[in-house]
Amino acid sequence: MGWIKRYLHILQCPFCRGDLELIEENGNKKLICRRCKKTFKIVDNIPILLKDENE
């Protein structure tokens, strides 16, 4: 998960361009937009930031 933390400052929400925050719940990691609160899965250490995959 190291690279996500390292590059989190350049990732943006594809919906509203808000900043993303890395969250861990019940052993699962995900990204959440600080502005619109949409969540994005992380699969095999890859954040899924596609609009269609997270709706």
PDB file of N, CA and C in Angstrom:
ATOM      1  N   MET A   1       0.831  -1.199   0.000  1.00  0.00           N
ATOM      2  CA  MET A   1       0.000   0.000   0.000  1.00  0.00           C
ATOM      3  C   MET A   1       0.867   1.250   0.000  1.00  0.00           C
ATOM      4  N   GLY A   2       2.164   1.080   0.061  1.00  0.00           N
ATOM      5  CA  GLY A   2       3.056   2.215   0.170  1.00  0.00           C
ATOM      6  C   GLY A   2       2.946   3.222  -0.955  1.00  0.00           C
ATOM      7  N   TRP A   3       2.813   2.755  -2.188  1.00  0.00           N
ATOM      8  CA  TRP A   3       2.794   3.708  -3.304  1.00  0.00           C
ATOM      9  C   TRP A   3       1.528   4.556  -3.276  1.00  0.00           C
ATOM     10  N   ILE A   4       0.424   4.013  -2.794  1.00  0.00           N
ATOM     11  CA  ILE A   4      -0.812   4.804  -2.740  1.00  0.00           C
ATOM     12  C   ILE A   4      -0.639   5.958  -1.757  1.00  0.00           C
ATOM     13  N   LYS A   5      -0.093   5.676  -0.589  1.00  0.00           N
ATOM     14  CA  LYS A   5       0.155   6.746   0.385  1.00  0.00           C
ATOM     15  C   LYS A   5       1.114   7.786  -0.186  1.00  0.00           C
ATOM     16  N   ARG A   6       2.126   7.307  -0.886  1.00  0.00           N
ATOM     17  CA  ARG A   6       3.145   8.208  -1.434  1.00  0.00           C
ATOM     18  C   ARG A   6       2.562   9.145  -2.491  1.00  0.00           C
ATOM     19  N   TYR A   7       1.632   8.652  -3.302  1.00  0.00           N
ATOM     20  CA  TYR A   7       1.095   9.442  -4.410  1.00  0.00           C
ATOM     21  C   TYR A   7      -0.344   9.916  -4.191  1.00  0.00           C
ATOM     22  N   LEU A   8      -0.861   9.756  -3.002  1.00  0.00           N
ATOM     23  CA  LEU A   8      -2.234  10.155  -2.706  1.00  0.00           C
ATOM     24  C   LEU A   8      -2.475  11.633  -2.996  1.00  0.00           C
ATOM     25  N   HIS A   9      -1.470  12.452  -2.829  1.00  0.00           N
ATOM     26  CA  HIS A   9      -1.619  13.897  -3.039  1.00  0.00           C
ATOM     27  C   HIS A   9      -1.903  14.264  -4.502  1.00  0.00           C
ATOM     28  N   ILE A  10      -1.647  13.353  -5.459  1.00  0.00           N
ATOM     29  CA  ILE A  10      -1.940  13.670  -6.866  1.00  0.00           C
ATOM     30  C   ILE A  10      -3.203  12.977  -7.376  1.00  0.00           C
ATOM     31  N   LEU A  11      -3.775  12.063  -6.584  1.00  0.00           N
ATOM     32  CA  LEU A  11      -5.017  11.399  -6.993  1.00  0.00           C
ATOM     33  C   LEU A  11      -6.203  12.301  -6.686  1.00  0.00           C
ATOM     34  N   GLN A  12      -7.206  12.273  -7.580  1.00  0.00           N
ATOM     35  CA  GLN A  12      -8.410  13.082  -7.393  1.00  0.00           C
ATOM     36  C   GLN A  12      -9.648  12.235  -7.646  1.00  0.00           C
ATOM     37  N   CYS A  13     -10.734  12.632  -7.048  1.00  0.00           N
ATOM     38  CA  CYS A  13     -12.026  11.998  -7.295  1.00  0.00           C
ATOM     39  C   CYS A  13     -12.427  12.258  -8.748  1.00  0.00           C
ATOM     40  N   PRO A  14     -12.823  11.215  -9.494  1.00  0.00           N
ATOM     41  CA  PRO A  14     -13.227  11.424 -10.885  1.00  0.00           C
ATOM     42  C   PRO A  14     -14.583  12.124 -11.019  1.00  0.00           C
ATOM     43  N   PHE A  15     -15.337  12.207  -9.942  1.00  0.00           N
ATOM     44  CA  PHE A  15     -16.651  12.849  -9.980  1.00  0.00           C
ATOM     45  C   PHE A  15     -16.568  14.352  -9.737  1.00  0.00           C
ATOM     46  N   CYS A  16     -15.820  14.753  -8.686  1.00  0.00           N
ATOM     47  CA  CYS A  16     -15.826  16.171  -8.296  1.00  0.00           C
ATOM     48  C   CYS A  16     -14.430  16.789  -8.215  1.00  0.00           C
ATOM     49  N   ARG A  17     -13.400  16.010  -8.486  1.00  0.00           N
ATOM     50  CA  ARG A  17     -12.000  16.457  -8.417  1.00  0.00           C
ATOM     51  C   ARG A  17     -11.530  16.747  -6.992  1.00  0.00           C
ATOM     52  N   GLY A  18     -12.262  16.231  -6.003  1.00  0.00           N
ATOM     53  CA  GLY A  18     -11.877  16.432  -4.610  1.00  0.00           C
ATOM     54  C   GLY A  18     -10.680  15.585  -4.210  1.00  0.00           C
ATOM     55  N   ASP A  19     -10.084  15.924  -3.077  1.00  0.00           N
ATOM     56  CA  ASP A  19      -8.961  15.162  -2.531  1.00  0.00           C
ATOM     57  C   ASP A  19      -9.464  13.828  -1.995  1.00  0.00           C
ATOM     58  N   LEU A  20      -8.620  12.798  -2.100  1.00  0.00           N
ATOM     59  CA  LEU A  20      -8.966  11.469  -1.622  1.00  0.00           C
ATOM     60  C   LEU A  20      -8.225  11.165  -0.332  1.00  0.00           C
ATOM     61  N   GLU A  21      -8.863  10.345   0.504  1.00  0.00           N
ATOM     62  CA  GLU A  21      -8.282   9.933   1.778  1.00  0.00           C
ATOM     63  C   GLU A  21      -8.274   8.412   1.826  1.00  0.00           C
ATOM     64  N   LEU A  22      -7.195   7.826   2.301  1.00  0.00           N
ATOM     65  CA  LEU A  22      -7.070   6.379   2.423  1.00  0.00           C
ATOM     66  C   LEU A  22      -7.671   5.945   3.748  1.00  0.00           C
ATOM     67  N   ILE A  23      -8.622   4.995   3.705  1.00  0.00           N
ATOM     68  CA  ILE A  23      -9.336   4.515   4.887  1.00  0.00           C
ATOM     69  C   ILE A  23      -9.190   2.998   4.965  1.00  0.00           C
ATOM     70  N   GLU A  24      -9.059   2.469   6.175  1.00  0.00           N
ATOM     71  CA  GLU A  24      -9.064   1.021   6.372  1.00  0.00           C
ATOM     72  C   GLU A  24     -10.197   0.668   7.321  1.00  0.00           C
ATOM     73  N   GLU A  25     -11.107  -0.201   6.857  1.00  0.00           N
ATOM     74  CA  GLU A  25     -12.237  -0.658   7.663  1.00  0.00           C
ATOM     75  C   GLU A  25     -12.299  -2.171   7.589  1.00  0.00           C
ATOM     76  N   ASN A  26     -12.304  -2.828   8.732  1.00  0.00           N
ATOM     77  CA  ASN A  26     -12.406  -4.287   8.801  1.00  0.00           C
ATOM     78  C   ASN A  26     -11.367  -4.977   7.928  1.00  0.00           C
ATOM     79  N   GLY A  27     -10.174  -4.438   7.863  1.00  0.00           N
ATOM     80  CA  GLY A  27      -9.105  -5.031   7.070  1.00  0.00           C
ATOM     81  C   GLY A  27      -9.149  -4.698   5.591  1.00  0.00           C
ATOM     82  N   ASN A  28     -10.184  -3.995   5.146  1.00  0.00           N
ATOM     83  CA  ASN A  28     -10.303  -3.592   3.740  1.00  0.00           C
ATOM     84  C   ASN A  28      -9.897  -2.134   3.593  1.00  0.00           C
ATOM     85  N   LYS A  29      -9.095  -1.868   2.587  1.00  0.00           N
ATOM     86  CA  LYS A  29      -8.668  -0.491   2.324  1.00  0.00           C
ATOM     87  C   LYS A  29      -9.470   0.079   1.166  1.00  0.00           C
ATOM     88  N   LYS A  30      -9.787   1.374   1.267  1.00  0.00           N
ATOM     89  CA  LYS A  30     -10.505   2.066   0.200  1.00  0.00           C
ATOM     90  C   LYS A  30     -10.134   3.532   0.246  1.00  0.00           C
ATOM     91  N   LEU A  31     -10.467   4.220  -0.823  1.00  0.00           N
ATOM     92  CA  LEU A  31     -10.285   5.663  -0.883  1.00  0.00           C
ATOM     93  C   LEU A  31     -11.653   6.309  -0.770  1.00  0.00           C
ATOM     94  N   ILE A  32     -11.719   7.419  -0.068  1.00  0.00           N
ATOM     95  CA  ILE A  32     -12.967   8.169   0.049  1.00  0.00           C
ATOM     96  C   ILE A  32     -12.680   9.623  -0.305  1.00  0.00           C
ATOM     97  N   CYS A  33     -13.596  10.213  -1.061  1.00  0.00           N
ATOM     98  CA  CYS A  33     -13.455  11.614  -1.441  1.00  0.00           C
ATOM     99  C   CYS A  33     -13.838  12.495  -0.260  1.00  0.00           C
ATOM    100  N   ARG A  34     -12.989  13.435   0.058  1.00  0.00           N
ATOM    101  CA  ARG A  34     -13.268  14.346   1.172  1.00  0.00           C
ATOM    102  C   ARG A  34     -14.386  15.331   0.844  1.00  0.00           C
ATOM    103  N   ARG A  35     -14.617  15.590  -0.436  1.00  0.00           N
ATOM    104  CA  ARG A  35     -15.632  16.569  -0.832  1.00  0.00           C
ATOM    105  C   ARG A  35     -17.012  15.924  -1.007  1.00  0.00           C
ATOM    106  N   CYS A  36     -17.128  14.941  -1.907  1.00  0.00           N
ATOM    107  CA  CYS A  36     -18.448  14.371  -2.216  1.00  0.00           C
ATOM    108  C   CYS A  36     -18.730  13.062  -1.478  1.00  0.00           C
ATOM    109  N   LYS A  37     -17.735  12.528  -0.767  1.00  0.00           N
ATOM    110  CA  LYS A  37     -17.867  11.337   0.078  1.00  0.00           C
ATOM    111  C   LYS A  37     -18.057  10.030  -0.690  1.00  0.00           C
ATOM    112  N   LYS A  38     -17.829  10.023  -2.003  1.00  0.00           N
ATOM    113  CA  LYS A  38     -17.889   8.767  -2.756  1.00  0.00           C
ATOM    114  C   LYS A  38     -16.692   7.911  -2.364  1.00  0.00           C
ATOM    115  N   THR A  39     -16.887   6.583  -2.390  1.00  0.00           N
ATOM    116  CA  THR A  39     -15.813   5.669  -2.027  1.00  0.00           C
ATOM    117  C   THR A  39     -15.342   4.890  -3.247  1.00  0.00           C
ATOM    118  N   PHE A  40     -14.075   4.487  -3.212  1.00  0.00           N
ATOM    119  CA  PHE A  40     -13.444   3.776  -4.318  1.00  0.00           C
ATOM    120  C   PHE A  40     -12.690   2.572  -3.772  1.00  0.00           C
ATOM    121  N   LYS A  41     -12.971   1.420  -4.346  1.00  0.00           N
ATOM    122  CA  LYS A  41     -12.337   0.178  -3.922  1.00  0.00           C
ATOM    123  C   LYS A  41     -10.860   0.184  -4.299  1.00  0.00           C
ATOM    124  N   ILE A  42     -10.105  -0.613  -3.553  1.00  0.00           N
ATOM    125  CA  ILE A  42      -8.715  -0.897  -3.891  1.00  0.00           C
ATOM    126  C   ILE A  42      -8.631  -2.407  -4.086  1.00  0.00           C
ATOM    127  N   VAL A  43      -8.295  -2.842  -5.296  1.00  0.00           N
ATOM    128  CA  VAL A  43      -8.232  -4.262  -5.643  1.00  0.00           C
ATOM    129  C   VAL A  43      -6.797  -4.600  -6.038  1.00  0.00           C
ATOM    130  N   ASP A  44      -6.214  -5.569  -5.356  1.00  0.00           N
ATOM    131  CA  ASP A  44      -4.829  -5.974  -5.629  1.00  0.00           C
ATOM    132  C   ASP A  44      -3.882  -4.777  -5.622  1.00  0.00           C
ATOM    133  N   ASN A  45      -4.072  -3.897  -4.636  1.00  0.00           N
ATOM    134  CA  ASN A  45      -3.232  -2.711  -4.447  1.00  0.00           C
ATOM    135  C   ASN A  45      -3.393  -1.676  -5.567  1.00  0.00           C
ATOM    136  N   ILE A  46      -4.513  -1.747  -6.293  1.00  0.00           N
ATOM    137  CA  ILE A  46      -4.792  -0.792  -7.372  1.00  0.00           C
ATOM    138  C   ILE A  46      -6.111  -0.084  -7.065  1.00  0.00           C
ATOM    139  N   PRO A  47      -6.104   1.241  -6.911  1.00  0.00           N
ATOM    140  CA  PRO A  47      -7.360   1.959  -6.679  1.00  0.00           C
ATOM    141  C   PRO A  47      -8.209   1.971  -7.951  1.00  0.00           C
ATOM    142  N   ILE A  48      -9.485   1.634  -7.797  1.00  0.00           N
ATOM    143  CA  ILE A  48     -10.419   1.611  -8.920  1.00  0.00           C
ATOM    144  C   ILE A  48     -11.130   2.965  -8.940  1.00  0.00           C
ATOM    145  N   LEU A  49     -10.676   3.854  -9.812  1.00  0.00           N
ATOM    146  CA  LEU A  49     -11.204   5.218  -9.872  1.00  0.00           C
ATOM    147  C   LEU A  49     -12.102   5.440 -11.083  1.00  0.00           C
ATOM    148  N   LEU A  50     -12.576   4.379 -11.693  1.00  0.00           N
ATOM    149  CA  LEU A  50     -13.479   4.497 -12.837  1.00  0.00           C
ATOM    150  C   LEU A  50     -14.887   4.790 -12.339  1.00  0.00           C
ATOM    151  N   LYS A  51     -15.570   5.711 -12.974  1.00  0.00           N
ATOM    152  CA  LYS A  51     -16.919   6.070 -12.552  1.00  0.00           C
ATOM    153  C   LYS A  51     -17.867   4.878 -12.600  1.00  0.00           C
ATOM    154  N   ASP A  52     -17.853   4.109 -13.674  1.00  0.00           N
ATOM    155  CA  ASP A  52     -18.784   2.999 -13.842  1.00  0.00           C
ATOM    156  C   ASP A  52     -18.578   1.887 -12.819  1.00  0.00           C
ATOM    157  N   GLU A  53     -17.370   1.645 -12.387  1.00  0.00           N
ATOM    158  CA  GLU A  53     -17.064   0.559 -11.463  1.00  0.00           C
ATOM    159  C   GLU A  53     -17.498   0.854 -10.035  1.00  0.00           C
ATOM    160  N   ASN A  54     -17.706   2.091  -9.682  1.00  0.00           N
ATOM    161  CA  ASN A  54     -17.997   2.466  -8.302  1.00  0.00           C
ATOM    162  C   ASN A  54     -19.403   3.007  -8.093  1.00  0.00           C
ATOM    163  N   GLU A  55     -20.222   3.019  -9.107  1.00  0.00           N
ATOM    164  CA  GLU A  55     -21.581   3.544  -8.942  1.00  0.00           C
ATOM    165  C   GLU A  55     -22.504   2.447  -8.467  1.00  0.00           C
TER     166      GLU A  55
END
